[in-house]
Coordinates of C-alpha atoms (C1' of nucleotides) in Angstrom, one line a residue:
Chain X
M1 CA -32.0 -91.9 -8.0
E2 CA -29.3 -93.7 -6.4
L3 CA -27.5 -96.3 -8.4
S4 CA -25.0 -98.8 -7.1
P5 CA -21.4 -98.6 -8.4
T6 CA -22.1 -101.9 -10.3
A7 CA -24.8 -100.0 -12.2
Y8 CA -22.3 -97.5 -13.3
V9 CA -19.9 -100.4 -14.5
I10 CA -22.6 -101.6 -16.8
L11 CA -23.6 -98.1 -17.8
G12 CA -19.9 -97.6 -18.7
M13 CA -19.6 -100.8 -20.6
V14 CA -22.5 -100.3 -22.7
S15 CA -21.7 -96.5 -23.3
R16 CA -19.6 -97.2 -26.5
E17 CA -21.5 -99.9 -28.1
A18 CA -24.5 -102.2 -27.2
R19 CA -23.8 -105.4 -25.4
S20 CA -25.3 -108.5 -23.9
G21 CA -25.1 -109.4 -20.2
Y22 CA -22.8 -112.1 -21.2
E23 CA -20.6 -109.7 -23.0
I24 CA -20.6 -107.4 -20.2
K25 CA -19.3 -110.2 -17.8
A26 CA -16.7 -111.0 -20.2
L27 CA -15.4 -107.6 -20.6
V28 CA -15.4 -106.9 -16.9
D29 CA -13.3 -110.2 -16.4
E30 CA -10.7 -109.0 -18.7
T31 CA -10.7 -105.2 -17.9
T32 CA -11.8 -103.9 -14.5
R33 CA -11.9 -107.1 -12.6
F34 CA -8.6 -106.6 -10.7
F35 CA -10.2 -103.4 -9.1
W36 CA -13.8 -103.9 -9.6
A37 CA -15.6 -107.3 -10.3
A38 CA -19.2 -108.2 -11.2
S39 CA -21.0 -111.5 -11.3
Y40 CA -24.0 -112.6 -13.3
G41 CA -26.0 -112.5 -10.1
Q42 CA -25.5 -108.7 -10.2
I43 CA -25.4 -108.0 -13.9
Y44 CA -28.7 -109.6 -15.1
P45 CA -30.8 -108.1 -12.5
E46 CA -29.2 -104.7 -12.7
L47 CA -29.7 -104.8 -16.4
K48 CA -33.3 -105.0 -15.8
R49 CA -33.4 -102.3 -13.3
L50 CA -31.5 -100.0 -15.4
A51 CA -33.7 -100.7 -18.6
A52 CA -36.9 -100.0 -16.3
A53 CA -35.4 -96.8 -15.2
G54 CA -34.8 -95.7 -19.0
L55 CA -31.0 -95.4 -18.5
I56 CA -30.4 -98.5 -21.1
E57 CA -32.5 -100.0 -23.7
G58 CA -32.6 -103.7 -24.6
V59 CA -32.8 -104.7 -28.3
D60 CA -33.2 -108.2 -29.5
A61 CA -29.9 -109.1 -31.3
P62 CA -30.3 -113.0 -31.9
R63 CA -27.2 -114.8 -33.2
G64 CA -28.8 -117.4 -35.6
E65 CA -31.5 -119.2 -33.6
R66 CA -30.1 -118.2 -30.3
K67 CA -32.0 -115.5 -28.4
R68 CA -29.8 -112.7 -27.3
T69 CA -30.6 -109.1 -25.8
V70 CA -28.0 -106.3 -26.2
Y71 CA -28.5 -103.2 -24.2
A72 CA -27.5 -99.7 -25.6
I73 CA -27.4 -96.5 -23.4
T74 CA -29.8 -93.9 -23.7
P75 CA -29.3 -90.1 -23.5
Q76 CA -30.4 -90.3 -19.8
G77 CA -28.2 -93.1 -19.2
E78 CA -25.3 -91.1 -20.7
A79 CA -26.1 -88.1 -18.5
A80 CA -26.2 -90.4 -15.4
L81 CA -22.9 -91.9 -16.3
K82 CA -21.3 -88.5 -16.8
G83 CA -22.8 -87.1 -13.8
W84 CA -21.3 -90.1 -11.8
L85 CA -17.8 -89.7 -13.5
R86 CA -17.5 -86.1 -12.4
Q87 CA -18.1 -86.7 -8.7
A88 CA -15.1 -87.4 -6.6
P89 CA -14.7 -91.3 -6.1
A90 CA -15.8 -92.5 -2.6
T91 CA -15.0 -96.2 -2.5
Y92 CA -11.4 -97.3 -1.6
E93 CA -11.2 -100.8 -0.1
L94 CA -8.2 -103.1 0.0
R95 CA -8.6 -106.6 1.5
E96 CA -5.3 -108.5 1.5
E97 CA -5.4 -111.6 3.6
G98 CA -1.7 -111.8 3.4
L99 CA -1.3 -108.5 5.2
L100 CA -3.7 -109.5 7.7
K101 CA -1.5 -112.6 8.3
L102 CA 1.6 -110.8 8.5
F103 CA 0.2 -108.5 11.0
F104 CA -0.3 -111.4 13.4
A105 CA 2.9 -113.2 12.3
G106 CA 4.5 -112.5 15.8
V107 CA 3.1 -115.8 17.0
L108 CA 5.0 -117.7 14.4
Q109 CA 8.7 -118.6 13.8
R110 CA 10.7 -116.1 11.6
E111 CA 10.9 -118.5 8.9
E112 CA 7.1 -119.2 8.8
S113 CA 6.4 -115.4 8.6
A114 CA 8.8 -115.0 5.7
E115 CA 6.7 -117.7 4.1
I116 CA 3.7 -115.3 4.1
L117 CA 5.7 -112.7 2.3
R118 CA 6.8 -115.4 -0.3
S119 CA 3.2 -116.3 -0.9
M120 CA 2.1 -112.7 -1.3
R121 CA 5.1 -111.9 -3.7
E122 CA 4.3 -114.9 -5.8
H123 CA 0.6 -114.0 -6.0
R124 CA 1.4 -110.4 -7.0
A125 CA 3.9 -111.3 -9.6
G126 CA 1.5 -113.9 -11.1
Q127 CA -1.0 -111.1 -11.3
A128 CA 1.3 -108.7 -12.8
E129 CA 2.0 -111.4 -15.5
Q130 CA -1.8 -112.0 -16.1
L131 CA -2.5 -108.3 -16.5
R132 CA 0.4 -108.0 -19.0
A133 CA -1.2 -110.5 -21.1
L134 CA -4.2 -108.2 -21.4
E135 CA -2.0 -105.4 -22.7
P136 CA -2.3 -106.1 -26.6
K137 CA -6.1 -105.6 -26.4
A138 CA -5.8 -102.4 -24.3
R139 CA -3.2 -101.0 -26.9
E140 CA -5.8 -101.7 -29.6
K141 CA -8.4 -99.5 -27.8
E142 CA -5.8 -96.9 -27.3
E143 CA -5.0 -96.9 -31.0
A144 CA -8.8 -96.7 -31.6
G145 CA -8.8 -93.4 -29.5
D146 CA -9.6 -94.5 -25.9
P147 CA -6.3 -94.3 -24.0
F148 CA -7.9 -95.0 -20.6
P149 CA -8.0 -98.8 -20.4
L150 CA -4.3 -98.9 -21.3
I151 CA -3.5 -96.2 -18.6
V152 CA -5.7 -98.2 -16.1
L153 CA -4.1 -101.6 -16.9
R154 CA -0.5 -100.3 -17.0
G155 CA -1.2 -98.8 -13.4
G156 CA -2.5 -102.2 -12.4
I157 CA 0.7 -104.0 -13.6
E158 CA 2.9 -101.3 -11.9
L159 CA 1.1 -101.7 -8.7
N160 CA 1.3 -105.3 -8.6
E161 CA 5.0 -105.3 -9.4
W162 CA 5.6 -102.7 -6.7
I163 CA 3.9 -104.7 -4.1
A164 CA 5.8 -107.9 -5.3
K165 CA 8.9 -105.8 -4.7
W166 CA 7.9 -104.7 -1.3
C167 CA 7.4 -108.4 -0.2
E168 CA 10.8 -109.3 -1.4
R169 CA 12.5 -106.4 0.3
T170 CA 10.6 -107.0 3.4
E171 CA 11.3 -110.6 3.5
A172 CA 15.0 -109.9 3.2
E173 CA 15.0 -107.4 6.2
L174 CA 13.0 -109.9 8.2
L175 CA 15.6 -112.5 7.7
D176 CA 18.6 -110.2 8.1
P177 CA 17.6 -107.2 10.3
A178 CA 21.0 -105.8 10.0
R179 CA 20.6 -105.4 6.2
K180 CA 18.3 -102.4 6.7
E181 CA 21.1 -100.6 8.6
R182 CA 23.6 -101.2 5.9
S183 CA 21.4 -100.1 2.9
G184 CA 19.6 -97.1 4.5
Chain W
M1 CA -14.7 -126.1 11.2
E2 CA -14.6 -123.2 8.7
L3 CA -14.1 -119.7 10.3
S4 CA -14.6 -116.5 8.4
P5 CA -11.6 -114.2 8.0
T6 CA -13.2 -111.9 10.6
A7 CA -13.0 -114.8 13.2
Y8 CA -9.2 -115.0 12.6
V9 CA -9.0 -111.1 13.0
I10 CA -10.6 -111.5 16.5
L11 CA -8.6 -114.7 17.4
G12 CA -5.3 -112.7 16.4
M13 CA -6.6 -109.6 18.4
V14 CA -6.9 -111.5 21.5
S15 CA -3.8 -113.7 21.1
R16 CA -1.5 -111.5 23.2
E17 CA -3.9 -110.3 25.9
A18 CA -7.8 -110.5 26.7
R19 CA -9.7 -107.8 25.2
S20 CA -13.4 -106.9 25.2
G21 CA -15.4 -106.5 22.0
Y22 CA -15.1 -102.6 22.3
E23 CA -11.3 -102.8 22.6
I24 CA -11.1 -105.3 19.6
K25 CA -13.1 -102.7 17.4
A26 CA -11.0 -99.8 18.5
L27 CA -7.8 -101.9 17.8
V28 CA -9.0 -102.9 14.3
D29 CA -9.9 -99.3 13.6
E30 CA -6.3 -98.2 14.3
T31 CA -4.4 -101.1 12.9
T32 CA -5.8 -103.4 10.3
R33 CA -8.5 -101.1 9.1
F34 CA -6.9 -100.1 6.0
F35 CA -6.7 -103.6 4.6
W36 CA -9.2 -105.5 6.8
A37 CA -12.1 -103.8 8.6
A38 CA -14.6 -105.1 11.1
S39 CA -17.8 -103.6 12.5
Y40 CA -19.6 -104.3 15.7
G41 CA -22.2 -106.2 13.7
Q42 CA -19.7 -108.7 13.0
I43 CA -17.4 -108.4 16.0
Y44 CA -20.1 -109.1 18.7
P45 CA -21.8 -112.3 17.3
E46 CA -18.5 -113.6 16.1
L47 CA -17.3 -113.4 19.7
K48 CA -20.2 -115.5 20.9
R49 CA -19.5 -118.0 18.1
L50 CA -15.8 -118.5 19.0
A51 CA -16.5 -118.8 22.6
A52 CA -19.3 -121.5 21.9
A53 CA -16.7 -123.2 19.7
G54 CA -14.3 -123.1 22.6
L55 CA -11.6 -121.1 20.7
I56 CA -11.9 -118.1 23.1
E57 CA -13.2 -117.8 26.6
G58 CA -15.1 -114.9 28.2
V59 CA -14.2 -113.6 31.4
D60 CA -16.1 -110.9 33.5
A61 CA -13.8 -108.0 33.8
P62 CA -16.0 -105.0 35.0
R63 CA -14.4 -101.5 35.2
G64 CA -16.0 -100.0 38.2
E65 CA -19.8 -100.8 38.1
R66 CA -19.6 -101.1 34.4
K67 CA -20.2 -104.5 33.3
R68 CA -17.5 -105.7 30.7
T69 CA -16.5 -109.0 29.3
V70 CA -13.0 -109.7 28.0
Y71 CA -12.1 -112.8 25.8
A72 CA -8.8 -114.6 26.1
I73 CA -7.8 -117.2 23.6
T74 CA -7.7 -120.7 24.5
P75 CA -5.2 -123.4 23.5
Q76 CA -7.6 -124.7 20.7
G77 CA -8.0 -121.0 19.6
E78 CA -4.3 -120.6 19.3
A79 CA -3.9 -123.9 17.2
A80 CA -6.6 -122.6 14.9
L81 CA -5.0 -119.1 14.4
K82 CA -1.5 -120.6 13.9
G83 CA -3.0 -123.2 11.5
W84 CA -4.6 -120.4 9.6
L85 CA -1.5 -118.3 9.5
R86 CA 0.4 -121.3 7.9
Q87 CA -1.9 -121.5 5.2
A88 CA -1.3 -119.3 2.0
P89 CA -3.4 -116.2 1.9
A90 CA -6.4 -116.6 -0.4
T91 CA -8.2 -113.2 -0.4
Y92 CA -6.8 -110.3 -2.5
E93 CA -9.3 -107.7 -3.4
L94 CA -8.9 -104.1 -4.5
R95 CA -12.0 -101.9 -4.9
E96 CA -11.0 -98.5 -6.2
E97 CA -13.8 -96.4 -7.5
G98 CA -11.3 -93.9 -9.0
L99 CA -9.7 -96.6 -11.1
L100 CA -13.2 -97.6 -12.3
K101 CA -14.0 -93.9 -13.2
L102 CA -10.6 -93.5 -14.9
F103 CA -11.4 -96.6 -16.8
F104 CA -14.5 -95.0 -18.4
A105 CA -13.0 -91.4 -18.5
G106 CA -13.0 -91.8 -22.5
V107 CA -16.4 -90.0 -22.6
L108 CA -15.3 -87.0 -20.5
Q109 CA -13.2 -84.0 -21.4
R110 CA -9.3 -84.4 -20.8
E111 CA -9.4 -81.8 -18.0
E112 CA -12.4 -83.8 -16.3
S113 CA -10.5 -87.0 -16.5
A114 CA -7.3 -85.2 -14.9
E115 CA -9.7 -84.3 -12.0
I116 CA -10.3 -87.9 -11.3
L117 CA -6.6 -88.6 -10.9
R118 CA -6.2 -85.2 -8.7
S119 CA -9.1 -86.7 -6.4
M120 CA -7.3 -90.1 -6.2
R121 CA -4.1 -88.5 -5.4
E122 CA -5.5 -86.3 -2.8
H123 CA -7.2 -89.3 -0.9
R124 CA -4.1 -91.4 -1.1
A125 CA -1.9 -88.7 0.2
G126 CA -4.3 -88.2 3.1
Q127 CA -4.4 -91.8 3.7
A128 CA -0.6 -91.9 4.0
E129 CA -0.6 -89.1 6.4
Q130 CA -3.3 -90.6 8.7
L131 CA -1.3 -93.9 8.6
R132 CA 1.7 -92.0 9.6
A133 CA 0.0 -90.6 12.7
L134 CA -0.3 -94.3 13.8
E135 CA 3.6 -95.0 13.6
P136 CA 4.5 -94.1 17.2
K137 CA 2.1 -96.9 18.7
A138 CA 3.5 -99.4 16.2
R139 CA 6.9 -98.5 17.2
E140 CA 6.1 -99.2 20.7
K141 CA 4.8 -102.6 19.8
E142 CA 8.1 -103.2 18.0
E143 CA 10.1 -102.3 21.0
A144 CA 8.0 -104.6 23.1
G145 CA 9.0 -107.5 20.7
D146 CA 6.3 -107.7 17.9
P147 CA 7.8 -106.1 14.7
F148 CA 5.0 -106.9 12.5
P149 CA 2.3 -104.3 13.1
L150 CA 5.2 -101.6 12.3
I151 CA 6.2 -103.7 9.1
V152 CA 2.6 -103.7 7.9
L153 CA 2.0 -100.1 8.8
R154 CA 5.0 -98.9 7.0
G155 CA 3.9 -101.0 3.9
G156 CA 0.7 -99.4 4.0
I157 CA 2.2 -95.9 4.2
E158 CA 4.6 -96.6 1.2
L159 CA 1.8 -98.3 -0.6
N160 CA -0.4 -95.2 -0.6
E161 CA 2.6 -93.0 -1.4
W162 CA 3.4 -94.9 -4.4
I163 CA -0.2 -94.7 -5.6
A164 CA -0.3 -90.9 -5.1
K165 CA 2.9 -90.7 -7.1
W166 CA 1.4 -92.8 -9.8
C167 CA -1.6 -90.5 -10.0
E168 CA 0.6 -87.4 -10.2
R169 CA 2.8 -88.9 -12.9
T170 CA -0.3 -90.1 -14.9
E171 CA -2.1 -86.8 -14.6
A172 CA 1.1 -85.1 -16.1
E173 CA 1.4 -87.7 -18.9
L174 CA -2.5 -87.3 -19.6
L175 CA -2.2 -83.4 -20.0
D176 CA 1.0 -83.6 -21.9
P177 CA 1.4 -86.6 -23.8
A178 CA 4.9 -85.5 -25.3
R179 CA 6.3 -85.7 -21.7
K180 CA 6.3 -89.5 -21.8
E181 CA 8.5 -89.6 -24.8
R182 CA 11.0 -86.9 -23.3
S183 CA 11.3 -88.7 -19.8
G184 CA 11.3 -92.5 -20.9
Chain E
dA1 C1' -21.6 -137.6 -30.2
dC2 C1' -19.5 -134.5 -27.0
dA3 C1' -17.1 -130.8 -25.5
dG4 C1' -16.8 -126.0 -25.0
dG5 C1' -18.6 -121.7 -25.4
dC6 C1' -22.8 -118.7 -25.9
dA7 C1' -26.7 -117.0 -23.4
dT8 C1' -29.8 -115.9 -19.5
dG9 C1' -31.2 -116.2 -15.3
dT10 C1' -32.4 -117.5 -10.1
dA11 C1' -32.0 -119.2 -5.2
dA12 C1' -29.4 -119.5 -1.2
dA13 C1' -25.9 -118.5 1.3
dT14 C1' -22.5 -115.3 3.0
dA15 C1' -20.5 -111.0 4.2
dG16 C1' -20.7 -106.7 5.8
dT17 C1' -22.3 -101.9 6.8
dT18 C1' -25.6 -98.8 9.0
dA19 C1' -28.5 -97.2 12.3
dC20 C1' -30.4 -97.8 16.3
dA21 C1' -31.1 -98.9 21.4
dT22 C1' -29.5 -99.0 25.8
dG23 C1' -27.1 -97.4 29.7
dA24 C1' -23.1 -96.5 32.6
dT25 C1' -18.9 -93.7 33.5
dT26 C1' -15.8 -89.8 33.3
dC27 C1' -14.2 -85.2 32.4
dG28 C1' -14.6 -80.3 31.8
Chain Y
dC1 C1' -25.0 -80.4 33.8
dG2 C1' -23.7 -82.0 29.3
dA3 C1' -20.5 -84.2 26.0
dA4 C1' -17.7 -87.8 25.1
dT5 C1' -16.3 -92.4 25.7
dC6 C1' -17.0 -97.1 27.3
dA7 C1' -19.8 -101.1 26.4
dT8 C1' -22.9 -104.5 24.3
dG9 C1' -25.8 -105.6 21.3
dT10 C1' -29.6 -106.3 17.3
dA11 C1' -32.4 -105.4 12.9
dA12 C1' -32.5 -104.2 8.6
dC13 C1' -30.5 -103.5 4.6
dT14 C1' -27.2 -103.8 0.8
dA15 C1' -24.1 -106.3 -1.7
dT16 C1' -21.9 -110.2 -3.6
dT17 C1' -20.6 -114.9 -4.6
dT18 C1' -21.7 -119.6 -5.6
dA19 C1' -24.0 -123.0 -7.5
dC20 C1' -27.3 -124.5 -10.2
dA21 C1' -30.8 -124.8 -14.2
dT22 C1' -31.7 -124.5 -19.0
dG23 C1' -30.9 -124.8 -23.5
dC24 C1' -28.6 -123.6 -28.2
dC25 C1' -24.8 -123.5 -31.3
dT26 C1' -20.1 -124.7 -33.1
dG27 C1' -16.1 -127.3 -34.1
dT28 C1' -14.0 -131.9 -34.0

DNA sequence: ACAGGCATGTAAATAGTTACATGATTCG
DNA sequence: CGAATCATGTAACTATTTACATGCCTGT
């Protein structure tokens, strides 16, 4: 049976404890979002499919009077998750409108193309800051025995910072081409 | 009128000289592909839409007996392209299955999670190499007066190399946690 | 009373890939 | 002659986002 990557996100998210669709969405938004997002429109139908396939199991877990279903992974689900984790990753996609604009920036004035790099830099710096705000939670998980969320989060922070610096450096070279010769 | 980013890819690709759909696809594949791809299924219908909207203009340009239509940008098309280039980029997406797997790698053995990082590293190193093979063409464009394709290409190479190094470093820290303390 | 968060879901639209069909031309 | 490349296109499928609908519970 072929599962979508989003199915594995769900499998992974319920692999340590049972969670509701709403909780999965919230968790995705504060962890994998920057490299793998998921919306309600994907999560709820996928939960039903996975339950029908026997990879997860829904259990009623109301909070007071409010209905609520949490899903727990089954042994078959865990086997599917591990099998997937052991396969070499296949999807690598970057969609960066800023780079696309920069690619075509030859039709603009120099100052206008520098502005593209400034926008990109600002966005990346902001992204890094947002991710840094998530570090405490990831550190808690590390202390609880799972170092990977923190490893990935730090990678994300550093990646964004690297891109921000690249933008800065590239803007400087663009506005003062001689600079490049001087610095190497 | 709202245009899709793919429409702007096409506008940009025909902004310097008239090109056929086939040529646009080939150009995208050897330039913007790593941060913005486009397939025939998008390109041909979009060419018709853009022509209907008056942003590009199709001209018969057969090669021998073989039919061929090249599209040239119109003044309205150029205005639309420049207007778009001057707006702050809005789309920033990264989909990296390797990071997703690493995030959930806590359910695996240490050696198996290191394998994820090795796969990622290998892929990124290969990507950097492939991009490096495109440098000569980009350098030609630079010499012809447009420095941006080369700037973007070099950014892509450096980005891939940075990620490859991050994978290497992270794998080392994962397999020997004491290392981190020693080196910083 | 009302705002905000919890909770589940669906419909419609948009985006994008893959695979296929067709046929000409060029090169070895 | 056959393979590769040039060239244009479409159909079907998959993925994904956005917006909406519904309703309960908690805190102010």
